[in-house]
C-alpha cells in the first residue's frame, strides 16, 4: 500500500536541473565563471577544519557584518541556505492553502514551486514586452487573498530591471498587511543610475514603522559561492525574528558563513569582476543583435532570447556544440555570461542556428 502523501503534490514538477556533460560550457544557471574572491578559498579551507562542530545557528558574526554594511540592526538580518531558502520561509510564514502568492512570469521558477509547496495558489502576472516586471499589472493582481508578492529585479530570466520611482509607487500601493519580497539576486550587476537599493529602502521604510517589504540578496552570483548555499535578507525586526524561528536549525553551514564574511571584505575585487561581466554582457548582446535577435536590455549576468517556439531547438543546437543554455519551452532561452572564450563558443553556435523556416530568426 503506498504511503499517504499530499495529493495536491502528486503532479509537482520540481526544480528543473540539467545533466552537465564533461567539458561543456556552462551558461545555463547564472553562475559566475570565476571562483570565490581572494582570499575566500583560504578561509574556506580553514573553516573546513572545524566541520565536526555544528555551525552557529544564529549566524551572529555574518549578521553583524551585514547589519554594519547596510546600517540596520543584526535583528533585521536573516540568513538562508541560499536566498531560495528565504523565499520558501517567507512563503511558509505568510501563506497557507486558500491564500495567494503573486509574482511576475516568466520569472525565477522557484516561486511557482514554493507556492505549490505551501499549498497556496500561484498568481502569475505576465511581464511587459521589454522583459521587465509589469508593476501596474502586479498591483492589480493583489487581492484579498494575497499574502505574499515577489518582485524580481533584474528579472530572471529576462534581465529587465526596474527604477526607484516605479518601485516605490508599487510598494506604496500594496496593502501594508501583505508582505512584498524584493528579490535582488543580481543586484551587483545593476548599473542603472535610478536603481533602488533594496537594503537602504527597507532600512528607511522599517525605521518609519512600515514593515511589509523584505529585500533578498545572495552570495551565489557575483560572489562566486553558488555551491556554498548562502543568501540573506533584510526586513523589519519582527519579520526577521519570525523567519529565524521558522528556519531549519543549522541549515547555513559554518563554512558558508565564514566564506560570506570573508567575501564582504573583498569589495574591490568584486567590483572588478562585475565590471568584466558587464563588459562581456554588452559585447555578447551586441553580437546577438547583429545576428538579428531581439535582446532586452539586461541588468544582470545573463541575456534573454525571446525565441518562442524555437527555444528548445536552440537549446539542443547549443548542447550539440557543447554549450549549455537554459530554455523556457515556448518562451525563450536564457544565456549566462561566461568568460570571453566561453562566450565565443556560444556565439559561434548561435551564428549557426537556423529555425525550421530558414535562416531568419
Ligand atoms: C531571482 C533569483 N532569486 C533567488 C535565487 C536563488 O539564489 P540562491 O538560492 O543560490 O541564493 C536565484 C537563483 O538563480 C534567482 O535567480
Short mmCIF file of C-alpha atoms and ligand atoms in Angstrom, two decimals:
data_model
loop_
_atom_site.label_atom_id
_atom_site.label_comp_id
_atom_site.label_asym_id
_atom_site.label_seq_id
_atom_site.Cartn_x
_atom_site.Cartn_y
_atom_site.Cartn_z
CA UNK A 1 0.00 0.00 0.00
CA UNK A 2 1.51 3.38 -0.97
CA UNK A 3 2.17 5.77 1.89
CA UNK A 4 -0.25 8.65 2.22
CA UNK A 5 1.24 11.87 0.86
CA UNK A 6 -0.39 15.17 -0.03
CA UNK A 7 -2.40 14.51 -3.20
CA UNK A 8 -2.01 18.15 -4.25
CA UNK A 9 1.71 17.45 -4.67
CA UNK A 10 1.26 14.39 -6.93
CA UNK A 11 1.96 16.32 -10.13
CA UNK A 12 4.68 18.58 -8.72
CA UNK A 13 7.27 19.04 -11.45
CA UNK A 14 10.15 20.00 -9.14
CA UNK A 15 13.03 22.33 -9.89
CA UNK A 16 14.49 21.59 -13.31
CA UNK A 17 18.13 20.61 -13.43
CA UNK A 18 20.12 19.54 -16.46
CA UNK A 19 22.83 16.88 -16.65
CA UNK A 20 26.16 18.59 -17.32
CA UNK A 21 28.33 16.78 -19.91
CA UNK A 22 32.09 16.82 -19.21
CA UNK A 23 33.83 19.77 -20.88
CA UNK A 24 30.55 21.57 -21.53
CA UNK A 25 30.48 25.35 -21.43
CA UNK A 26 28.04 26.02 -18.57
CA UNK A 27 25.89 29.02 -19.41
CA UNK A 28 22.61 27.69 -18.02
CA UNK A 29 22.48 28.61 -14.33
CA UNK A 30 23.55 32.24 -13.96
CA UNK A 31 26.66 31.36 -12.02
CA UNK A 32 29.88 33.32 -12.42
CA UNK A 33 32.66 31.70 -14.42
CA UNK A 34 35.10 32.77 -11.68
CA UNK A 35 35.67 31.11 -8.31
CA UNK A 36 35.39 32.68 -4.88
CA UNK A 37 37.11 36.03 -4.37
CA UNK A 38 40.62 36.22 -2.92
CA UNK A 39 41.28 35.17 -0.11
CA UNK A 40 37.97 33.35 0.39
CA UNK A 41 39.31 29.95 -0.69
CA UNK A 42 41.86 30.07 2.10
CA UNK A 43 39.16 30.97 4.62
CA UNK A 44 37.02 28.07 3.35
CA UNK A 45 39.95 25.71 3.87
CA UNK A 46 40.44 26.88 7.44
CA UNK A 47 36.71 26.70 8.23
CA UNK A 48 36.56 23.17 6.76
CA UNK A 49 38.90 22.05 9.53
CA UNK A 50 36.14 22.64 12.05
CA UNK A 51 33.20 20.92 10.37
CA UNK A 52 32.98 18.33 13.13
CA UNK A 53 31.23 21.14 15.08
CA UNK A 54 27.75 22.49 14.32
CA UNK A 55 27.60 25.97 12.84
CA UNK A 56 26.40 28.96 14.84
CA UNK A 57 22.72 28.58 14.02
CA UNK A 58 22.12 32.27 14.71
CA UNK A 59 24.80 33.29 12.16
CA UNK A 60 25.77 36.07 14.57
CA UNK A 61 29.09 37.15 13.03
CA UNK A 62 27.80 37.32 9.46
CA UNK A 63 24.60 39.02 10.53
CA UNK A 64 26.62 41.67 12.36
CA UNK A 65 28.79 42.22 9.26
CA UNK A 66 25.73 42.59 7.03
CA UNK A 67 23.99 44.85 9.55
CA UNK A 68 27.04 47.13 9.66
CA UNK A 69 27.19 47.28 5.90
CA UNK A 70 23.54 48.21 5.43
CA UNK A 71 23.01 50.38 8.50
CA UNK A 72 20.42 48.08 10.08
CA UNK A 73 20.37 46.10 13.31
CA UNK A 74 21.57 42.46 13.31
CA UNK A 75 17.99 41.68 14.35
CA UNK A 76 16.83 42.81 10.91
CA UNK A 77 19.09 40.37 9.05
CA UNK A 78 18.09 36.80 8.13
CA UNK A 79 20.33 34.13 6.63
CA UNK A 80 19.37 31.17 4.49
CA UNK A 81 20.96 28.26 2.64
CA UNK A 82 20.75 30.39 -0.49
CA UNK A 83 18.18 33.15 -0.83
CA UNK A 84 15.91 30.44 -2.23
CA UNK A 85 15.61 29.10 1.34
CA UNK A 86 14.46 32.53 2.48
CA UNK A 87 11.90 32.65 -0.37
CA UNK A 88 10.49 29.37 0.94
CA UNK A 89 10.48 30.53 4.56
CA UNK A 90 8.70 33.74 3.59
CA UNK A 91 6.02 31.68 1.87
CA UNK A 92 5.74 29.35 4.88
CA UNK A 93 5.48 32.37 7.15
CA UNK A 94 2.70 34.08 5.24
CA UNK A 95 0.78 31.65 3.08
CA UNK A 96 -1.39 28.57 3.53
CA UNK A 97 -3.92 26.73 1.32
CA UNK A 98 -6.50 29.22 0.08
CA UNK A 99 -4.03 32.10 0.10
CA UNK A 100 -2.41 33.56 -3.00
CA UNK A 101 1.18 34.28 -3.85
CA UNK A 102 1.56 36.81 -6.67
CA UNK A 103 4.64 37.01 -8.87
CA UNK A 104 5.71 38.01 -12.39
CA UNK A 105 6.05 35.38 -15.12
CA UNK A 106 8.37 34.25 -16.59
CA UNK A 107 10.49 34.81 -13.52
CA UNK A 108 12.53 32.75 -11.06
CA UNK A 109 10.98 29.31 -11.46
CA UNK A 110 11.28 28.51 -7.75
CA UNK A 111 8.44 30.98 -6.99
CA UNK A 112 5.98 28.53 -8.59
CA UNK A 113 7.44 25.54 -6.82
CA UNK A 114 7.39 27.33 -3.48
CA UNK A 115 3.76 28.38 -3.85
CA UNK A 116 2.83 24.76 -4.58
CA UNK A 117 4.88 23.50 -1.64
CA UNK A 118 2.92 25.56 0.86
CA UNK A 119 -0.37 24.78 -0.86
CA UNK A 120 -1.01 28.40 -1.87
CA UNK A 121 -2.39 29.47 -5.24
CA UNK A 122 0.20 30.90 -7.60
CA UNK A 123 -0.90 34.05 -9.47
CA UNK A 124 1.44 34.65 -12.37
CA UNK A 125 1.47 38.11 -13.90
CA UNK A 126 2.90 38.42 -17.45
CA UNK A 127 5.94 40.63 -17.96
CA UNK A 128 5.98 43.78 -20.04
CA UNK A 129 7.15 43.33 -23.65
CA UNK A 130 10.56 44.77 -22.68
CA UNK A 131 11.19 41.88 -20.26
CA UNK A 132 10.62 43.93 -17.12
CA UNK A 133 8.13 43.23 -14.36
CA UNK A 134 4.76 44.86 -15.06
CA UNK A 135 4.25 46.64 -11.75
CA UNK A 136 0.83 48.00 -12.69
CA UNK A 137 -0.48 44.53 -13.51
CA UNK A 138 1.23 43.12 -10.41
CA UNK A 139 -0.50 45.71 -8.22
CA UNK A 140 -3.84 44.91 -9.90
CA UNK A 141 -3.33 41.20 -9.16
CA UNK A 142 -3.04 41.79 -5.41
CA UNK A 143 -6.37 40.93 -3.84
CA UNK A 144 -8.00 39.94 -0.55
CA UNK A 145 -6.38 36.51 -0.59
CA UNK A 146 -2.87 37.71 -1.43
CA UNK A 147 -0.36 37.13 1.36
CA UNK A 148 2.94 37.38 -0.48
CA UNK A 149 4.25 39.14 -3.59
CA UNK A 150 7.61 38.52 -5.28
CA UNK A 151 9.21 41.29 -7.33
CA UNK A 152 12.36 40.23 -9.14
CA UNK A 153 14.71 42.94 -10.39
CA UNK A 154 16.67 42.39 -12.55
CA UNK A 155 14.16 39.78 -13.55
CA UNK A 156 15.39 36.24 -14.04
CA UNK A 157 15.26 35.13 -16.93
CA UNK A 158 14.76 38.31 -18.98
CA UNK A 159 17.25 40.65 -17.26
CA UNK A 160 14.99 43.74 -17.24
CA UNK A 161 15.43 45.90 -14.15
CA UNK A 162 13.20 48.48 -12.51
CA UNK A 163 13.72 52.08 -11.40
CA UNK A 164 13.32 53.65 -8.00
CA UNK A 165 10.21 55.76 -8.64
CA UNK A 166 8.13 52.93 -10.13
CA UNK A 167 9.15 50.52 -7.35
CA UNK A 168 8.36 52.98 -4.56
CA UNK A 169 4.97 53.67 -6.11
CA UNK A 170 4.31 49.94 -6.30
CA UNK A 171 5.31 49.25 -2.68
CA UNK A 172 3.05 52.07 -1.54
CA UNK A 173 0.15 50.60 -3.48
CA UNK A 174 0.26 47.21 -1.74
CA UNK A 175 -1.79 46.89 1.47
CA UNK A 176 0.52 47.04 4.49
CA UNK A 177 -0.55 43.60 5.74
CA UNK A 178 0.75 41.94 2.56
CA UNK A 179 4.44 41.07 2.54
CA UNK A 180 6.42 42.06 -0.58
CA UNK A 181 9.73 40.38 -1.39
CA UNK A 182 12.19 42.43 -3.41
CA UNK A 183 14.42 39.75 -4.92
CA UNK A 184 17.76 41.35 -5.75
CA UNK A 185 19.78 38.21 -6.52
CA UNK A 186 21.59 40.07 -9.33
CA UNK A 187 21.96 43.43 -7.59
CA UNK A 188 25.74 43.63 -8.00
CA UNK A 189 25.39 43.79 -11.81
CA UNK A 190 22.83 46.62 -11.84
CA UNK A 191 24.15 49.90 -13.26
CA UNK A 192 21.04 51.99 -13.98
CA UNK A 193 21.52 55.34 -12.25
CA UNK A 194 17.97 55.42 -10.87
CA UNK A 195 18.13 51.90 -9.37
CA UNK A 196 16.51 51.41 -5.98
CA UNK A 197 18.91 49.95 -3.40
CA UNK A 198 16.58 47.50 -1.66
CA UNK A 199 18.65 47.30 1.50
CA UNK A 200 18.66 51.08 2.05
CA UNK A 201 14.99 51.25 1.13
CA UNK A 202 13.98 48.55 3.64
CA UNK A 203 16.17 50.19 6.30
CA UNK A 204 14.38 53.53 5.91
CA UNK A 205 10.94 52.04 5.46
CA UNK A 206 11.29 49.84 8.55
CA UNK A 207 12.54 52.82 10.57
CA UNK A 208 9.32 54.58 9.57
CA UNK A 209 7.33 51.66 11.05
CA UNK A 210 6.37 50.13 7.69
CA UNK A 211 7.50 46.53 7.82
CA UNK A 212 5.97 44.86 4.77
CA UNK A 213 8.94 44.89 2.38
CA UNK A 214 11.86 42.48 2.62
CA UNK A 215 14.93 42.63 0.35
CA UNK A 216 16.84 39.47 -0.53
CA UNK A 217 20.36 39.08 -1.92
CA UNK A 218 22.73 36.18 -2.36
CA UNK A 219 26.39 35.19 -2.35
CA UNK A 220 25.67 32.71 -5.17
CA UNK A 221 26.07 35.06 -8.11
CA UNK A 222 28.60 37.92 -8.09
CA UNK A 223 30.49 36.48 -5.11
CA UNK A 224 31.00 33.13 -6.84
CA UNK A 225 29.68 31.00 -3.97
CA UNK A 226 26.72 29.22 -5.60
CA UNK A 227 27.86 25.84 -4.29
CA UNK A 228 28.18 27.17 -0.73
CA UNK A 229 24.46 27.95 -0.47
CA UNK A 230 24.21 31.22 1.36
CA UNK A 231 21.91 34.20 0.94
CA UNK A 232 20.46 36.90 3.16
CA UNK A 233 17.52 39.17 3.70
CA UNK A 234 16.86 42.49 5.40
CA UNK A 235 13.42 43.28 6.80
CA UNK A 236 11.87 44.79 9.90
CA UNK A 237 12.90 43.02 13.12
CA UNK A 238 9.53 41.33 13.59
CA UNK A 239 9.59 39.60 10.19
CA UNK A 240 13.27 38.66 10.61
CA UNK A 241 12.59 37.21 14.05
CA UNK A 242 9.72 35.11 12.73
CA UNK A 243 11.88 33.92 9.82
CA UNK A 244 14.67 32.85 12.15
CA UNK A 245 12.25 30.88 14.33
CA UNK A 246 10.96 29.09 11.23
CA UNK A 247 14.39 28.28 9.75
CA UNK A 248 15.69 24.75 9.71
CA UNK A 249 18.28 24.68 12.52
CA UNK A 250 21.91 24.56 11.36
CA UNK A 251 20.94 24.81 7.69
CA UNK A 252 23.52 27.51 6.92
CA UNK A 253 26.88 25.79 7.23
CA UNK A 254 29.81 27.17 9.19
CA UNK A 255 31.95 27.10 6.03
CA UNK A 256 29.37 29.12 4.12
CA UNK A 257 29.14 31.68 6.93
CA UNK A 258 32.93 32.08 7.05
CA UNK A 259 33.14 32.36 3.25
CA UNK A 260 30.44 35.03 3.22
CA UNK A 261 32.15 37.12 5.92
CA UNK A 262 35.45 36.98 4.02
CA UNK A 263 33.69 37.84 0.75
CA UNK A 264 32.31 41.04 2.25
CA UNK A 265 35.89 42.22 2.77
CA UNK A 266 36.72 41.94 -0.94
CA UNK A 267 34.74 44.85 -2.37
CA UNK A 268 37.43 45.98 -4.80
CA UNK A 269 37.85 42.55 -6.38
CA UNK A 270 34.07 42.20 -6.51
CA UNK A 271 33.71 45.48 -8.40
CA UNK A 272 36.39 44.45 -10.91
CA UNK A 273 34.79 41.12 -11.72
CA UNK A 274 31.32 42.65 -12.03
CA UNK A 275 32.71 45.25 -14.43
CA UNK A 276 34.28 42.44 -16.50
CA UNK A 277 30.96 40.53 -16.61
CA UNK A 278 29.05 43.64 -17.64
CA UNK A 279 31.54 44.40 -20.42
CA UNK A 280 31.18 40.84 -21.74
CA UNK A 281 27.40 41.01 -21.40
CA UNK A 282 27.26 44.08 -23.61
CA UNK A 283 29.67 42.55 -26.14
CA UNK A 284 27.60 39.35 -26.39
CA UNK A 285 24.39 41.37 -26.64
CA UNK A 286 25.78 43.47 -29.48
CA UNK A 287 26.84 40.32 -31.36
CA UNK A 288 23.42 38.73 -30.87
CA UNK A 289 21.67 41.88 -32.06
CA UNK A 290 23.92 41.69 -35.09
CA UNK A 291 22.63 38.16 -35.75
CA UNK A 292 19.11 39.55 -35.87
CA UNK A 293 17.89 38.61 -32.40
CA UNK A 294 15.84 40.90 -30.23
CA UNK A 295 17.51 41.05 -26.83
CA UNK A 296 16.06 43.06 -23.95
CA UNK A 297 18.45 45.32 -22.07
CA UNK A 298 19.82 43.28 -19.15
CA UNK A 299 20.90 44.50 -15.72
CA UNK A 300 22.15 41.04 -14.72
CA UNK A 301 24.79 38.48 -15.74
CA UNK A 302 22.59 36.87 -18.39
CA UNK A 303 20.71 37.67 -21.60
CA UNK A 304 17.31 36.62 -22.90
CA UNK A 305 16.48 35.47 -26.41
CA UNK A 306 12.74 35.53 -26.94
CA UNK A 307 12.76 32.63 -29.40
CA UNK A 308 9.20 31.49 -28.62
CA UNK A 309 8.52 28.11 -30.26
CA UNK A 310 12.19 27.71 -31.25
CA UNK A 311 13.53 27.92 -27.69
CA UNK A 312 14.09 24.22 -27.14
CA UNK A 313 15.53 23.67 -30.64
CA UNK A 314 18.04 26.43 -29.89
CA UNK A 315 18.98 24.80 -26.57
CA UNK A 316 19.55 21.44 -28.28
CA UNK A 317 21.52 23.08 -31.07
CA UNK A 318 23.83 24.68 -28.48
CA UNK A 319 24.07 21.44 -26.47
CA UNK A 320 25.23 19.55 -29.56
CA UNK A 321 28.06 22.11 -29.76
CA UNK A 322 28.99 21.65 -26.11
CA UNK A 323 27.26 24.78 -24.79
CA UNK A 324 24.61 24.56 -22.09
CA UNK A 325 21.92 27.26 -22.08
CA UNK A 326 18.59 27.33 -20.31
CA UNK A 327 15.41 27.02 -22.37
CA UNK A 328 11.96 28.06 -21.21
CA UNK A 329 9.99 25.99 -23.73
CA UNK A 330 7.71 28.07 -25.89
CA UNK A 331 9.10 31.32 -24.49
CA UNK A 332 12.81 31.82 -24.87
CA UNK A 333 16.34 30.99 -23.88
CA UNK A 334 18.48 32.45 -21.12
CA UNK A 335 22.23 32.64 -21.62
CA UNK A 336 24.57 33.29 -18.71
CA UNK A 337 27.57 35.50 -19.46
CA UNK A 338 30.73 33.40 -19.23
CA UNK A 339 34.39 34.05 -19.90
CA UNK A 340 35.42 35.58 -23.23
CA UNK A 341 36.30 32.11 -24.56
CA UNK A 342 33.04 30.55 -23.38
CA UNK A 343 31.01 33.36 -24.88
CA UNK A 344 32.86 32.99 -28.17
CA UNK A 345 31.88 29.30 -28.28
CA UNK A 346 28.28 30.22 -27.57
CA UNK A 347 28.25 32.96 -30.21
CA UNK A 348 29.69 30.59 -32.81
CA UNK A 349 26.87 28.13 -32.02
CA UNK A 350 24.25 30.90 -32.12
CA UNK A 351 25.50 32.09 -35.51
CA UNK A 352 24.91 28.61 -36.96
CA UNK A 353 21.34 28.30 -35.68
CA UNK A 354 18.60 28.16 -38.30
CA UNK A 355 14.93 27.97 -37.49
CA UNK A 356 12.91 25.35 -39.43
CA UNK A 357 11.58 28.15 -41.64
CA UNK A 358 15.07 29.10 -42.87
CA UNK A 359 17.84 31.43 -41.80
CA UNK A 360 15.61 34.13 -40.32
CA UNK A 361 15.23 34.18 -36.54
C1 LIG B 1 15.88 35.72 -8.96
C2 LIG B 1 16.56 34.72 -8.11
N1 LIG B 1 16.31 34.72 -6.80
C3 LIG B 1 16.90 33.85 -5.98
C4 LIG B 1 17.78 32.90 -6.48
C5 LIG B 1 18.34 31.92 -5.52
O1 LIG B 1 19.70 32.00 -5.36
P1 LIG B 1 20.39 31.23 -4.19
O2 LIG B 1 19.43 30.31 -3.55
O3 LIG B 1 21.51 30.48 -4.85
O4 LIG B 1 20.86 32.28 -3.25
C6 LIG B 1 18.07 32.85 -7.85
C7 LIG B 1 18.96 31.84 -8.39
O5 LIG B 1 19.08 31.60 -9.56
C8 LIG B 1 17.43 33.79 -8.68
O6 LIG B 1 17.62 33.81 -9.99
#
